[in-house]
PDB file of C-alpha atoms in Angstrom:
ATOM      1  CA  UNK A  16       0.008   0.004  -0.122  1.00 51.00           C
ATOM      2  CA  UNK A  17       1.524   3.408  -1.136  1.00 54.00           C
ATOM      3  CA  UNK A  18       0.739   6.862   0.513  1.00 53.00           C
ATOM      4  CA  UNK A  19      -0.039   9.023  -2.482  1.00 54.00           C
ATOM      5  CA  UNK A  20      -1.413  12.310  -1.803  1.00 60.00           C
ATOM      6  CA  UNK A  21      -0.866  15.562   0.361  1.00 71.00           C
ATOM      7  CA  UNK A  22      -2.227  15.068   3.963  1.00 85.00           C
ATOM      8  CA  UNK A  23      -5.391  16.605   5.173  1.00 91.00           C
ATOM      9  CA  UNK A  24      -6.832  17.268   8.746  1.00 96.00           C
ATOM     10  CA  UNK A  25     -10.447  17.102   9.900  1.00 96.00           C
ATOM     11  CA  UNK A  26     -11.624  18.719  13.228  1.00 96.00           C
ATOM     12  CA  UNK A  27     -14.247  17.472  15.548  1.00 95.00           C
ATOM     13  CA  UNK A  28     -15.565  20.331  17.884  1.00 91.00           C
ATOM     14  CA  UNK A  29     -16.429  19.572  21.487  1.00 85.00           C
ATOM     15  CA  UNK A  30     -20.291  20.227  20.633  1.00 80.00           C
ATOM     16  CA  UNK A  31     -20.062  16.814  18.842  1.00 78.00           C
ATOM     17  CA  UNK A  32     -17.974  15.174  21.209  1.00 72.00           C
ATOM     18  CA  UNK A  33     -19.902  16.021  24.254  1.00 64.00           C
ATOM     19  CA  UNK A  34     -22.373  13.036  23.835  1.00 66.00           C
ATOM     20  CA  UNK A  35     -19.489  10.520  22.990  1.00 70.00           C
ATOM     21  CA  UNK A  36     -19.640   9.247  26.719  1.00 63.00           C
ATOM     22  CA  UNK A  37     -23.190   7.844  26.451  1.00 75.00           C
ATOM     23  CA  UNK A  38     -22.948   6.624  22.933  1.00 87.00           C
ATOM     24  CA  UNK A  39     -19.687   5.018  22.768  1.00 91.00           C
ATOM     25  CA  UNK A  40     -19.350   1.363  23.924  1.00 93.00           C
ATOM     26  CA  UNK A  41     -16.056   0.674  25.602  1.00 91.00           C
ATOM     27  CA  UNK A  42     -16.008  -2.934  24.909  1.00 92.00           C
ATOM     28  CA  UNK A  43     -16.328  -2.794  21.286  1.00 95.00           C
ATOM     29  CA  UNK A  44     -13.858  -1.995  18.307  1.00 96.00           C
ATOM     30  CA  UNK A  45     -13.937   1.475  16.904  1.00 96.00           C
ATOM     31  CA  UNK A  46     -15.487  -0.335  13.848  1.00 94.00           C
ATOM     32  CA  UNK A  47     -18.251  -1.786  15.657  1.00 96.00           C
ATOM     33  CA  UNK A  48     -19.673   1.386  17.115  1.00 94.00           C
ATOM     34  CA  UNK A  49     -22.901   3.126  16.460  1.00 91.00           C
ATOM     35  CA  UNK A  50     -23.387   4.799  13.234  1.00 90.00           C
ATOM     36  CA  UNK A  51     -24.434   7.932  15.558  1.00 88.00           C
ATOM     37  CA  UNK A  52     -20.575   8.355  16.599  1.00 92.00           C
ATOM     38  CA  UNK A  53     -19.074  11.132  14.441  1.00 93.00           C
ATOM     39  CA  UNK A  54     -16.927   9.564  11.693  1.00 94.00           C
ATOM     40  CA  UNK A  55     -13.808  11.701  12.692  1.00 96.00           C
ATOM     41  CA  UNK A  56     -13.969  10.415  16.422  1.00 96.00           C
ATOM     42  CA  UNK A  57     -14.069   6.866  15.125  1.00 96.00           C
ATOM     43  CA  UNK A  58     -10.957   7.419  13.128  1.00 97.00           C
ATOM     44  CA  UNK A  59      -9.204   9.063  16.155  1.00 97.00           C
ATOM     45  CA  UNK A  60     -10.088   5.961  17.952  1.00 97.00           C
ATOM     46  CA  UNK A  61      -9.027   3.947  15.491  1.00 97.00           C
ATOM     47  CA  UNK A  62      -5.710   5.478  15.385  1.00 97.00           C
ATOM     48  CA  UNK A  63      -5.412   5.263  19.166  1.00 97.00           C
ATOM     49  CA  UNK A  64      -6.533   1.658  19.065  1.00 96.00           C
ATOM     50  CA  UNK A  65      -3.853   0.693  16.612  1.00 95.00           C
ATOM     51  CA  UNK A  66      -1.052   2.473  18.671  1.00 95.00           C
ATOM     52  CA  UNK A  67      -2.134   2.354  22.287  1.00 94.00           C
ATOM     53  CA  UNK A  68      -4.031  -0.828  22.501  1.00 96.00           C
ATOM     54  CA  UNK A  69      -2.187  -2.946  19.931  1.00 95.00           C
ATOM     55  CA  UNK A  70       1.429  -1.672  20.594  1.00 93.00           C
ATOM     56  CA  UNK A  71       1.461  -0.532  24.047  1.00 92.00           C
ATOM     57  CA  UNK A  72      -0.959  -2.760  25.646  1.00 93.00           C
ATOM     58  CA  UNK A  73      -3.555  -0.412  27.042  1.00 93.00           C
ATOM     59  CA  UNK A  74      -6.759  -2.245  27.469  1.00 94.00           C
ATOM     60  CA  UNK A  75      -9.418  -1.412  24.746  1.00 95.00           C
ATOM     61  CA  UNK A  76     -12.160  -0.529  27.648  1.00 93.00           C
ATOM     62  CA  UNK A  77      -9.626   2.201  29.133  1.00 93.00           C
ATOM     63  CA  UNK A  78      -8.847   3.981  25.905  1.00 94.00           C
ATOM     64  CA  UNK A  79     -12.000   6.498  26.055  1.00 92.00           C
ATOM     65  CA  UNK A  80     -11.155   8.860  28.794  1.00 89.00           C
ATOM     66  CA  UNK A  81     -13.238  11.621  30.580  1.00 86.00           C
ATOM     67  CA  UNK A  82     -11.425  14.270  28.705  1.00 89.00           C
ATOM     68  CA  UNK A  83     -12.545  13.000  25.165  1.00 92.00           C
ATOM     69  CA  UNK A  84     -16.181  14.390  25.861  1.00 88.00           C
ATOM     70  CA  UNK A  85     -14.678  17.853  26.444  1.00 88.00           C
ATOM     71  CA  UNK A  86     -12.303  18.066  23.806  1.00 93.00           C
ATOM     72  CA  UNK A  87     -11.537  19.103  20.219  1.00 96.00           C
ATOM     73  CA  UNK A  88     -10.009  16.301  18.176  1.00 97.00           C
ATOM     74  CA  UNK A  89      -8.122  16.617  15.062  1.00 98.00           C
ATOM     75  CA  UNK A  90      -7.212  13.527  12.683  1.00 98.00           C
ATOM     76  CA  UNK A  91      -4.664  13.584   9.839  1.00 96.00           C
ATOM     77  CA  UNK A  92      -5.645  11.606   6.773  1.00 95.00           C
ATOM     78  CA  UNK A  93      -3.586  10.331   3.849  1.00 88.00           C
ATOM     79  CA  UNK A  94      -4.805   8.656   0.668  1.00 81.00           C
ATOM     80  CA  UNK A  95      -3.481   5.237   0.046  1.00 74.00           C
ATOM     81  CA  UNK A  96      -3.545   3.158  -3.246  1.00 70.00           C
ATOM     82  CA  UNK A  97      -3.704  -0.545  -3.060  1.00 70.00           C
ATOM     83  CA  UNK A  98      -3.322  -2.797  -6.109  1.00 70.00           C
ATOM     84  CA  UNK A  99      -6.163  -5.101  -6.399  1.00 72.00           C
ATOM     85  CA  UNK A 100      -4.696  -7.324  -9.417  1.00 76.00           C
ATOM     86  CA  UNK A 101      -1.436  -6.652 -11.251  1.00 81.00           C
ATOM     87  CA  UNK A 102      -1.413  -6.126 -14.911  1.00 79.00           C
ATOM     88  CA  UNK A 103      -1.044  -8.972 -17.256  1.00 80.00           C
ATOM     89  CA  UNK A 104       0.767  -9.149 -20.376  1.00 81.00           C
ATOM     90  CA  UNK A 105       0.919 -11.632 -23.313  1.00 75.00           C
ATOM     91  CA  UNK A 106       4.173 -13.844 -22.641  1.00 80.00           C
ATOM     92  CA  UNK A 107       4.821 -13.883 -26.439  1.00 80.00           C
ATOM     93  CA  UNK A 108       3.679 -10.595 -27.799  1.00 82.00           C
ATOM     94  CA  UNK A 109       3.805  -8.300 -24.805  1.00 77.00           C
ATOM     95  CA  UNK A 110       0.658  -6.937 -25.439  1.00 83.00           C
ATOM     96  CA  UNK A 111      -1.503  -5.708 -22.549  1.00 80.00           C
ATOM     97  CA  UNK A 112      -4.022  -8.526 -21.637  1.00 78.00           C
ATOM     98  CA  UNK A 113      -5.434  -7.250 -18.229  1.00 82.00           C
ATOM     99  CA  UNK A 114      -4.747  -3.672 -16.906  1.00 80.00           C
ATOM    100  CA  UNK A 115      -3.570  -3.437 -13.328  1.00 77.00           C
ATOM    101  CA  UNK A 116      -6.428  -2.626 -11.077  1.00 76.00           C
ATOM    102  CA  UNK A 117      -6.105  -0.537  -7.925  1.00 70.00           C
ATOM    103  CA  UNK A 118      -8.239   1.309  -5.410  1.00 72.00           C
ATOM    104  CA  UNK A 119      -7.613   4.290  -3.265  1.00 75.00           C
ATOM    105  CA  UNK A 120      -9.006   4.819   0.214  1.00 80.00           C
ATOM    106  CA  UNK A 121      -8.477   7.398   3.035  1.00 87.00           C
ATOM    107  CA  UNK A 122      -6.510   6.331   5.732  1.00 90.00           C
ATOM    108  CA  UNK A 123      -6.547   8.187   9.357  1.00 95.00           C
ATOM    109  CA  UNK A 124      -2.927   8.214  10.114  1.00 94.00           C
ATOM    110  CA  UNK A 125      -2.895  10.387  13.186  1.00 96.00           C
ATOM    111  CA  UNK A 126      -4.767  12.081  15.932  1.00 98.00           C
ATOM    112  CA  UNK A 127      -4.396  14.687  18.747  1.00 98.00           C
ATOM    113  CA  UNK A 128      -6.653  16.216  21.577  1.00 97.00           C
ATOM    114  CA  UNK A 129      -7.142  19.321  22.955  1.00 97.00           C
ATOM    115  CA  UNK A 130      -8.977  19.978  26.245  1.00 94.00           C
ATOM    116  CA  UNK A 131      -9.848  23.912  27.003  1.00 92.00           C
ATOM    117  CA  UNK A 132      -9.978  25.010  30.904  1.00 87.00           C
ATOM    118  CA  UNK A 133     -11.059  24.523  33.587  1.00 82.00           C
ATOM    119  CA  UNK A 134      -9.280  20.877  34.065  1.00 84.00           C
ATOM    120  CA  UNK A 135      -9.408  18.304  36.485  1.00 80.00           C
ATOM    121  CA  UNK A 136      -6.422  18.357  39.301  1.00 82.00           C
ATOM    122  CA  UNK A 137      -3.011  18.059  37.905  1.00 87.00           C
ATOM    123  CA  UNK A 138      -1.626  14.735  37.764  1.00 88.00           C
ATOM    124  CA  UNK A 139       0.340  13.954  40.956  1.00 85.00           C
ATOM    125  CA  UNK A 140       4.006  12.667  40.766  1.00 87.00           C
ATOM    126  CA  UNK A 141       4.193   9.076  40.933  1.00 87.00           C
ATOM    127  CA  UNK A 142       0.318   8.822  40.202  1.00 87.00           C
ATOM    128  CA  UNK A 143      -1.332   5.803  38.503  1.00 89.00           C
ATOM    129  CA  UNK A 144      -4.261   6.595  36.471  1.00 88.00           C
ATOM    130  CA  UNK A 145      -6.792   4.153  35.039  1.00 88.00           C
ATOM    131  CA  UNK A 146      -9.315   5.480  32.413  1.00 82.00           C
ATOM    132  CA  UNK A 147      -8.343   9.032  33.446  1.00 80.00           C
ATOM    133  CA  UNK A 148      -9.115   8.354  37.285  1.00 80.00           C
ATOM    134  CA  UNK A 149      -6.179   8.214  39.866  1.00 81.00           C
ATOM    135  CA  UNK A 150      -5.801   4.828  41.353  1.00 84.00           C
ATOM    136  CA  UNK A 151      -3.035   5.564  44.150  1.00 78.00           C
ATOM    137  CA  UNK A 152      -2.283   8.602  45.997  1.00 66.00           C
ATOM    138  CA  UNK A 153       1.189   9.186  44.225  1.00 61.00           C
ATOM    139  CA  UNK A 154       4.191  10.791  45.958  1.00 58.00           C
ATOM    140  CA  UNK A 155       3.770  13.206  48.475  1.00 54.00           C
ATOM    141  CA  UNK A 156       4.077  16.860  47.234  1.00 50.00           C
ATOM    142  CA  UNK A 157       7.369  18.558  48.066  1.00 50.00           C
ATOM    143  CA  UNK A 158       8.136  22.215  48.127  1.00 47.00           C
ATOM    144  CA  UNK A 159      10.178  23.094  44.832  1.00 48.00           C
ATOM    145  CA  UNK A 160      11.733  26.220  43.713  1.00 51.00           C
ATOM    146  CA  UNK A 161       9.278  27.606  40.990  1.00 49.00           C
ATOM    147  CA  UNK A 162      10.227  30.473  38.817  1.00 57.00           C
ATOM    148  CA  UNK A 163       6.630  30.691  37.378  1.00 54.00           C
ATOM    149  CA  UNK A 164       5.489  31.348  41.167  1.00 50.00           C
ATOM    150  CA  UNK A 165       8.397  33.334  41.932  1.00 53.00           C
ATOM    151  CA  UNK A 166       8.956  31.291  45.123  1.00 51.00           C
ATOM    152  CA  UNK A 167       8.474  28.139  46.593  1.00 47.00           C
ATOM    153  CA  UNK A 168       5.587  25.537  45.592  1.00 45.00           C
ATOM    154  CA  UNK A 169       3.055  24.924  48.527  1.00 44.00           C
ATOM    155  CA  UNK A 170       1.457  21.965  49.620  1.00 42.00           C
ATOM    156  CA  UNK A 171      -0.748  19.542  48.114  1.00 44.00           C
ATOM    157  CA  UNK A 172      -4.580  20.567  47.409  1.00 41.00           C
ATOM    158  CA  UNK A 173      -7.359  19.581  49.657  1.00 43.00           C
ATOM    159  CA  UNK A 174     -10.680  17.914  48.320  1.00 42.00           C
ATOM    160  CA  UNK A 175     -12.325  21.351  48.552  1.00 43.00           C
ATOM    161  CA  UNK A 176      -9.592  22.794  46.301  1.00 45.00           C
ATOM    162  CA  UNK A 177      -9.989  20.009  43.789  1.00 45.00           C
ATOM    163  CA  UNK A 178     -13.969  20.699  43.656  1.00 45.00           C
ATOM    164  CA  UNK A 179     -13.232  24.363  43.068  1.00 44.00           C
ATOM    165  CA  UNK A 180     -10.815  23.591  40.229  1.00 48.00           C
ATOM    166  CA  UNK A 181     -13.434  21.379  38.404  1.00 50.00           C
ATOM    167  CA  UNK A 182     -16.572  23.506  39.096  1.00 54.00           C
ATOM    168  CA  UNK A 183     -16.720  26.897  37.289  1.00 51.00           C
ATOM    169  CA  UNK A 184     -19.668  27.562  39.610  1.00 54.00           C
ATOM    170  CA  UNK A 185     -17.532  27.481  42.894  1.00 54.00           C
ATOM    171  CA  UNK A 186     -15.367  30.856  43.352  1.00 55.00           C
ATOM    172  CA  UNK A 187     -12.659  31.591  43.551  1.00 58.00           C
ATOM    173  CA  UNK A 188     -10.724  29.296  41.337  1.00 63.00           C
ATOM    174  CA  UNK A 189      -8.438  26.857  43.335  1.00 66.00           C
ATOM    175  CA  UNK A 190      -4.641  27.614  43.269  1.00 76.00           C
ATOM    176  CA  UNK A 191      -2.503  24.273  42.674  1.00 82.00           C
ATOM    177  CA  UNK A 192       0.872  23.707  43.721  1.00 82.00           C
ATOM    178  CA  UNK A 193       3.021  25.694  41.556  1.00 87.00           C
ATOM    179  CA  UNK A 194       5.720  24.089  39.155  1.00 90.00           C
ATOM    180  CA  UNK A 195       8.584  24.834  37.178  1.00 91.00           C
ATOM    181  CA  UNK A 196       6.589  26.600  34.372  1.00 94.00           C
ATOM    182  CA  UNK A 197       3.196  27.170  35.863  1.00 94.00           C
ATOM    183  CA  UNK A 198       2.279  29.189  38.718  1.00 89.00           C
ATOM    184  CA  UNK A 199      -0.542  26.844  39.680  1.00 88.00           C
ATOM    185  CA  UNK A 200      -3.390  29.304  38.772  1.00 85.00           C
ATOM    186  CA  UNK A 201      -2.990  30.565  35.075  1.00 90.00           C
ATOM    187  CA  UNK A 202      -5.457  28.832  32.766  1.00 92.00           C
ATOM    188  CA  UNK A 203      -3.648  26.591  30.089  1.00 95.00           C
ATOM    189  CA  UNK A 204      -4.997  24.576  27.198  1.00 97.00           C
ATOM    190  CA  UNK A 205      -4.140  20.873  27.758  1.00 97.00           C
ATOM    191  CA  UNK A 206      -3.099  18.986  24.652  1.00 98.00           C
ATOM    192  CA  UNK A 207      -2.673  14.992  24.599  1.00 95.00           C
ATOM    193  CA  UNK A 208      -3.282  11.799  23.252  1.00 96.00           C
ATOM    194  CA  UNK A 209      -0.709  12.805  20.218  1.00 97.00           C
ATOM    195  CA  UNK A 210      -1.122   9.405  18.389  1.00 96.00           C
ATOM    196  CA  UNK A 211       0.489   8.836  14.968  1.00 95.00           C
ATOM    197  CA  UNK A 212       0.463   4.883  13.140  1.00 92.00           C
ATOM    198  CA  UNK A 213       3.524   3.499  11.895  1.00 83.00           C
ATOM    199  CA  UNK A 214       2.027   0.787   9.885  1.00 71.00           C
ATOM    200  CA  UNK A 215       1.597   3.050   6.830  1.00 58.00           C
ATOM    201  CA  UNK A 216       5.013   4.094   6.438  1.00 51.00           C
ATOM    202  CA  UNK A 217       7.517   5.365   9.039  1.00 44.00           C
ATOM    203  CA  UNK A 218       8.635   8.231   7.083  1.00 42.00           C
ATOM    204  CA  UNK A 219       5.342   9.955   7.244  1.00 47.00           C
ATOM    205  CA  UNK A 220       5.441   9.561  11.371  1.00 66.00           C
ATOM    206  CA  UNK A 221       7.371  12.663  12.310  1.00 70.00           C
ATOM    207  CA  UNK A 222       5.718  15.046   9.730  1.00 89.00           C
ATOM    208  CA  UNK A 223       2.373  13.916  10.546  1.00 93.00           C
ATOM    209  CA  UNK A 224       2.760  14.528  14.463  1.00 95.00           C
ATOM    210  CA  UNK A 225       4.464  17.847  13.682  1.00 95.00           C
ATOM    211  CA  UNK A 226       1.391  18.941  11.595  1.00 96.00           C
ATOM    212  CA  UNK A 227      -1.097  17.994  14.148  1.00 97.00           C
ATOM    213  CA  UNK A 228       0.767  20.064  16.792  1.00 98.00           C
ATOM    214  CA  UNK A 229       1.129  23.054  14.738  1.00 97.00           C
ATOM    215  CA  UNK A 230      -2.651  22.866  13.606  1.00 97.00           C
ATOM    216  CA  UNK A 231      -3.585  22.850  17.627  1.00 98.00           C
ATOM    217  CA  UNK A 232      -1.295  25.947  18.177  1.00 97.00           C
ATOM    218  CA  UNK A 233      -2.678  27.866  15.054  1.00 96.00           C
ATOM    219  CA  UNK A 234      -6.097  27.094  16.217  1.00 96.00           C
ATOM    220  CA  UNK A 235      -5.817  28.790  19.539  1.00 96.00           C
ATOM    221  CA  UNK A 236      -3.741  31.510  18.192  1.00 94.00           C
ATOM    222  CA  UNK A 237      -6.761  32.394  16.237  1.00 92.00           C
ATOM    223  CA  UNK A 238      -9.426  31.547  18.755  1.00 92.00           C
ATOM    224  CA  UNK A 239      -7.188  32.994  21.806  1.00 92.00           C
ATOM    225  CA  UNK A 240     -10.406  34.373  23.540  1.00 90.00           C
ATOM    226  CA  UNK A 241     -12.968  31.654  22.742  1.00 88.00           C
ATOM    227  CA  UNK A 242     -12.721  30.079  26.188  1.00 88.00           C
ATOM    228  CA  UNK A 243     -12.293  32.902  28.495  1.00 84.00           C
ATOM    229  CA  UNK A 244     -15.112  33.241  30.982  1.00 73.00           C
ATOM    230  CA  UNK A 245     -17.368  36.267  31.050  1.00 64.00           C
ATOM    231  CA  UNK A 246     -18.205  38.347  33.949  1.00 57.00           C
ATOM    232  CA  UNK A 247     -21.734  37.162  33.492  1.00 55.00           C
ATOM    233  CA  UNK A 248     -20.634  33.454  33.607  1.00 56.00           C
ATOM    234  CA  UNK A 249     -19.196  33.912  36.848  1.00 56.00           C
ATOM    235  CA  UNK A 250     -21.614  36.409  38.259  1.00 57.00           C
ATOM    236  CA  UNK A 251     -20.148  40.032  39.242  1.00 55.00           C
ATOM    237  CA  UNK A 252     -22.518  39.693  42.543  1.00 58.00           C
ATOM    238  CA  UNK A 253     -20.662  36.649  43.617  1.00 60.00           C
ATOM    239  CA  UNK A 254     -17.106  38.241  43.202  1.00 60.00           C
ATOM    240  CA  UNK A 255     -17.235  42.049  43.124  1.00 61.00           C
ATOM    241  CA  UNK A 256     -15.116  44.406  40.929  1.00 61.00           C
ATOM    242  CA  UNK A 257     -12.067  43.670  43.077  1.00 60.00           C
ATOM    243  CA  UNK A 258     -11.980  40.209  42.267  1.00 60.00           C
ATOM    244  CA  UNK A 259     -12.826  40.486  38.743  1.00 59.00           C
ATOM    245  CA  UNK A 260      -9.170  40.156  37.563  1.00 62.00           C
ATOM    246  CA  UNK A 261      -9.533  36.482  38.852  1.00 64.00           C
ATOM    247  CA  UNK A 262     -11.616  35.552  36.057  1.00 72.00           C
ATOM    248  CA  UNK A 263      -9.784  32.968  34.371  1.00 75.00           C
ATOM    249  CA  UNK A 264      -8.309  34.509  30.993  1.00 86.00           C
ATOM    250  CA  UNK A 265      -6.098  32.629  28.664  1.00 93.00           C
ATOM    251  CA  UNK A 266      -2.562  34.235  28.103  1.00 93.00           C
ATOM    252  CA  UNK A 267      -1.141  31.667  25.523  1.00 96.00           C
ATOM    253  CA  UNK A 268       0.029  28.762  27.712  1.00 97.00           C
ATOM    254  CA  UNK A 269      -0.063  25.173  26.408  1.00 98.00           C
ATOM    255  CA  UNK A 270       0.508  22.004  28.800  1.00 98.00           C
ATOM    256  CA  UNK A 271       1.080  18.892  26.706  1.00 98.00           C
ATOM    257  CA  UNK A 272       0.418  15.729  28.682  1.00 97.00           C
ATOM    258  CA  UNK A 273       3.371  13.843  26.653  1.00 97.00           C
ATOM    259  CA  UNK A 274       4.438  10.203  26.369  1.00 96.00           C
ATOM    260  CA  UNK A 275       7.772   9.874  27.789  1.00 95.00           C
ATOM    261  CA  UNK A 276       8.842   8.525  24.755  1.00 94.00           C
ATOM    262  CA  UNK A 277       7.815  11.739  22.835  1.00 95.00           C
ATOM    263  CA  UNK A 278       9.894  14.334  24.919  1.00 96.00           C
ATOM    264  CA  UNK A 279      12.120  15.143  21.815  1.00 96.00           C
ATOM    265  CA  UNK A 280       9.282  15.624  19.524  1.00 95.00           C
ATOM    266  CA  UNK A 281       7.344  17.894  21.743  1.00 97.00           C
ATOM    267  CA  UNK A 282      10.637  19.969  22.508  1.00 97.00           C
ATOM    268  CA  UNK A 283      11.170  20.627  18.571  1.00 96.00           C
ATOM    269  CA  UNK A 284       7.975  22.412  18.826  1.00 97.00           C
ATOM    270  CA  UNK A 285       9.129  24.621  21.693  1.00 97.00           C
ATOM    271  CA  UNK A 286       7.686  22.680  24.690  1.00 98.00           C
ATOM    272  CA  UNK A 287       9.619  22.729  27.717  1.00 97.00           C
ATOM    273  CA  UNK A 288       9.957  19.467  30.282  1.00 97.00           C
ATOM    274  CA  UNK A 289       8.666  20.433  33.497  1.00 96.00           C
ATOM    275  CA  UNK A 290      10.716  18.489  35.915  1.00 92.00           C
ATOM    276  CA  UNK A 291       8.691  19.876  38.941  1.00 90.00           C
ATOM    277  CA  UNK A 292       5.693  18.195  37.661  1.00 90.00           C
ATOM    278  CA  UNK A 293       7.405  14.583  38.211  1.00 90.00           C
ATOM    279  CA  UNK A 294       6.360  11.574  36.064  1.00 91.00           C
ATOM    280  CA  UNK A 295       2.957   9.631  36.204  1.00 93.00           C
ATOM    281  CA  UNK A 296       1.407   6.597  34.673  1.00 92.00           C
ATOM    282  CA  UNK A 297      -1.598   6.564  32.464  1.00 92.00           C
ATOM    283  CA  UNK A 298      -2.959   3.094  31.677  1.00 92.00           C
ATOM    284  CA  UNK A 299       0.691   1.763  31.930  1.00 91.00           C
ATOM    285  CA  UNK A 300       2.305   4.460  29.852  1.00 93.00           C
ATOM    286  CA  UNK A 301       4.602   7.207  31.471  1.00 94.00           C
ATOM    287  CA  UNK A 302       3.629  10.519  31.053  1.00 96.00           C
ATOM    288  CA  UNK A 303       5.317  13.965  31.649  1.00 96.00           C
ATOM    289  CA  UNK A 304       4.211  17.484  31.529  1.00 97.00           C
ATOM    290  CA  UNK A 305       5.646  20.115  28.853  1.00 98.00           C
ATOM    291  CA  UNK A 306       4.675  23.529  28.664  1.00 98.00           C
ATOM    292  CA  UNK A 307       5.009  26.392  25.993  1.00 98.00           C
ATOM    293  CA  UNK A 308       3.703  29.882  25.755  1.00 97.00           C
ATOM    294  CA  UNK A 309       2.729  31.514  22.599  1.00 97.00           C
ATOM    295  CA  UNK A 310       2.646  35.291  21.893  1.00 94.00           C
ATOM    296  CA  UNK A 311      -1.256  36.377  21.120  1.00 91.00           C
ATOM    297  CA  UNK A 312      -2.215  38.938  18.380  1.00 84.00           C
ATOM    298  CA  UNK A 313      -2.223  42.483  19.980  1.00 82.00           C
ATOM    299  CA  UNK A 314      -5.335  43.057  17.951  1.00 77.00           C
ATOM    300  CA  UNK A 315      -7.313  39.929  19.446  1.00 72.00           C
ATOM    301  CA  UNK A 316      -9.621  42.176  21.289  1.00 69.00           C
ATOM    302  CA  UNK A 317     -10.612  44.437  18.388  1.00 67.00           C
ATOM    303  CA  UNK A 318     -14.047  43.461  16.708  1.00 54.00           C
ATOM    304  CA  UNK A 319     -14.554  40.401  19.006  1.00 54.00           C
ATOM    305  CA  UNK A 320     -17.379  38.136  17.609  1.00 48.00           C
ATOM    306  CA  UNK A 321     -17.000  34.976  19.652  1.00 46.00           C
ATOM    307  CA  UNK A 322     -18.442  31.775  18.185  1.00 45.00           C
ATOM    308  CA  UNK A 323     -21.023  30.294  20.267  1.00 40.00           C
ATOM    309  CA  UNK A 324     -19.331  26.965  19.301  1.00 42.00           C
ATOM    310  CA  UNK A 325     -17.080  27.653  21.949  1.00 46.00           C
ATOM    311  CA  UNK A 326     -18.788  29.457  24.649  1.00 42.00           C
ATOM    312  CA  UNK A 327     -21.882  27.211  24.743  1.00 42.00           C
ATOM    313  CA  UNK A 328     -20.010  23.864  24.920  1.00 41.00           C
ATOM    314  CA  UNK A 329     -20.448  21.686  27.902  1.00 38.00           C
ATOM    315  CA  UNK A 330     -18.286  22.192  31.106  1.00 38.00           C
ATOM    316  CA  UNK A 331     -16.848  19.573  33.160  1.00 34.00           C
TER     317      UNK A 331
END
């Protein structure tokens, strides 16, 4: 099978992803899912199964995660030409008897997931997560020097703090333990589940992964205001004008929840490994946190017209 064309990328917005938690059957293959599931998500899960389940040993039932319902998903495709029957020529005359027959099909080659804030609690160093849920307490949090915080990182959260981080109706937002590149408070865009198949040509693997990362970064560069909470979302009667500055506003910070084997790939895209966050396990695969900040357009506040696609999306 030969890859024959320039790749193209499709996006699934989180309005469409929201109902997936109820419709997706964890015990079935992507190809066996209901026809109601968007094709783009089926293709994303097809790629994730081929790599995470078949190669890395993640249980099939664990591949769908809580974040998938609240995420934007991108899938990169390639066209592949497959020979059905070779051409046949007359042995004596060399004349063509039967021409070669081939078919072209679209192959999902890679996928990536982007989750806007607010997020669940940041993974704990040494934590073990199954289906996105912490199954052990992880290592005790210790104070570390944090340039992002301009001081020492503080102790771990209480359960109340965790609830505040997850529920946008609880005010003020909780402050987490600061890390090397994050102050524990600033909203960040989470990128993860970067997965690219190798069974359709290894030479396309780094390029496809890079295109997916660049696509997400450019999407947020253009839509940098889309996920900011408005005063009406929080309710000025709750916070008053003095605390209005605490309303989450994205300032260009990304955090990649990266497989440990992909650190170099993310570094090529200017993501920096945050050693203070430690290392955790997601369904048996070691992960680390890597941060990147981009400069946002100076004119982003001019003639703002936010798409309700983002503002009305379901919240955690």
